[in-house]
mmCIF file of C-alpha atoms in Angstrom:
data_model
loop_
_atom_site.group_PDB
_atom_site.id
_atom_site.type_symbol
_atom_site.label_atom_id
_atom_site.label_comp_id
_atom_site.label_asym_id
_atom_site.label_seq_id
_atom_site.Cartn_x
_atom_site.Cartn_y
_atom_site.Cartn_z
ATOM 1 C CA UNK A 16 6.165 -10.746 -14.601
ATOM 2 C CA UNK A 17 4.808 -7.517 -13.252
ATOM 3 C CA UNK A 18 1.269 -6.302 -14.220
ATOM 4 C CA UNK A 19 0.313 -2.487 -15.640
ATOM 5 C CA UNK A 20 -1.317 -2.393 -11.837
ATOM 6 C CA UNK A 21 2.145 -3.017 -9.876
ATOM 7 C CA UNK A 22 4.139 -0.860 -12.799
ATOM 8 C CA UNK A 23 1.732 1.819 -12.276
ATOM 9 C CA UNK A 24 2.227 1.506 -8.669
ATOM 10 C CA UNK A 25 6.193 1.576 -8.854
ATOM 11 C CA UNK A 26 5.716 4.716 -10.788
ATOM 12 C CA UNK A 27 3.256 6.568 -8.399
ATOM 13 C CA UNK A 28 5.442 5.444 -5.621
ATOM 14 C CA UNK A 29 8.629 7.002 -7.010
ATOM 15 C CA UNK A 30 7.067 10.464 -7.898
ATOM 16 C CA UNK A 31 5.417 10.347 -4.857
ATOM 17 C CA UNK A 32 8.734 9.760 -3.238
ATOM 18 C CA UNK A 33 10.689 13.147 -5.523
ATOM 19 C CA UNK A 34 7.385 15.250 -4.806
ATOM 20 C CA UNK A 35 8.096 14.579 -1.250
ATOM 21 C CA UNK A 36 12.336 15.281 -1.451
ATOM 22 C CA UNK A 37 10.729 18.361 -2.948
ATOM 23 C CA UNK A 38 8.900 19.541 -0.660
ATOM 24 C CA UNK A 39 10.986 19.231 2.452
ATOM 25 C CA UNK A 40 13.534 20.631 0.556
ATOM 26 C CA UNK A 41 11.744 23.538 -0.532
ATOM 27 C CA UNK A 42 9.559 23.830 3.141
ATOM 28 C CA UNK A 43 6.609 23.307 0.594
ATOM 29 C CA UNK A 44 4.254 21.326 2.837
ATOM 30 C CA UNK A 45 1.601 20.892 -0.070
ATOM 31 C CA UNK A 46 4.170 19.009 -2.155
ATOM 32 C CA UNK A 47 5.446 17.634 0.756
ATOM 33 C CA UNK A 48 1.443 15.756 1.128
ATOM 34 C CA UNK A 49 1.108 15.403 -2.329
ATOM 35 C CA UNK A 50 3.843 12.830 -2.569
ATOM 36 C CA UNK A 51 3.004 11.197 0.887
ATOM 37 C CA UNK A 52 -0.481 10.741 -1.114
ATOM 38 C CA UNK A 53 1.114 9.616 -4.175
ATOM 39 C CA UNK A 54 3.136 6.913 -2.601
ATOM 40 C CA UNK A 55 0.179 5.733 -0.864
ATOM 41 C CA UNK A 56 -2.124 5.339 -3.666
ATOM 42 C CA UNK A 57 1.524 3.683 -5.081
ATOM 43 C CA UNK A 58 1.406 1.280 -2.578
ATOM 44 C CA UNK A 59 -1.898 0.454 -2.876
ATOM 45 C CA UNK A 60 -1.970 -0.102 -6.673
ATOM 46 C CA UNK A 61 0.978 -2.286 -6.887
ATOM 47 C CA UNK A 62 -0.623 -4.671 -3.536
ATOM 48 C CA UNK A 63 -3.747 -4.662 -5.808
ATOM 49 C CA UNK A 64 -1.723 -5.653 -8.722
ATOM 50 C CA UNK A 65 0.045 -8.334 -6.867
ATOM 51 C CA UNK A 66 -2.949 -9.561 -5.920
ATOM 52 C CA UNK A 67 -4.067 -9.996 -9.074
ATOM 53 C CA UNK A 68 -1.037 -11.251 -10.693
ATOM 54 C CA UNK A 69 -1.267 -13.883 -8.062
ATOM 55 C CA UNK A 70 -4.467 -15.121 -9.025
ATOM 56 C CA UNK A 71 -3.899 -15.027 -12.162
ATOM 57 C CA UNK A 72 -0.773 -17.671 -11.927
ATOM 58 C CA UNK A 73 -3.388 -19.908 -9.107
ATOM 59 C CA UNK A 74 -5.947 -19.839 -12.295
ATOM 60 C CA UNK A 75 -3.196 -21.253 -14.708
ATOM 61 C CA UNK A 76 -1.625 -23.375 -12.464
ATOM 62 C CA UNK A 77 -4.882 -25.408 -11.697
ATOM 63 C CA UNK A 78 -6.045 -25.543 -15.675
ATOM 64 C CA UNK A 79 -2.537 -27.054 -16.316
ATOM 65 C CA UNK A 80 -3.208 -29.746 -13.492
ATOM 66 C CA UNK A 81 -6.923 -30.326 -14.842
ATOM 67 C CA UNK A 82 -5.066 -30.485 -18.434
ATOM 68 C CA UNK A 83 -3.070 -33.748 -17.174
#
């Protein structure tokens, strides 16, 4: 199940992406960088939220095997 982090992420990535369509579209090179930065900072939320969902399910996984 996906975090707020990675959701976020998916979310900055995609606007990031239309900002970008945008801006080539329109020769707008400002846009065109604002949604190369937005899917960065996209792609680095949702790695950070993978991250975390990943230690998350390590943390439960050894509690259930300490619970046996």
């Amino acid at each position: 199940m996906w975090n707020r982090d990675e959701v976020e992420g998916k979310a900055n990535r995609a606007k990031g992406n239309a900002k970008e369509a945008a801006g080539k579209l329109t020769d707008d090179e400002r846009l065109r960088n604002e949604g190369e930065a937005d899917q960065a900072e996209g792609a680095v939320e949702e790695t950070f939220g993978r991250g975390r969902r990943k230690v998350g399910e390590a943390v439960k996984d050894i509690g259930r095997k300490i619970g046996q």
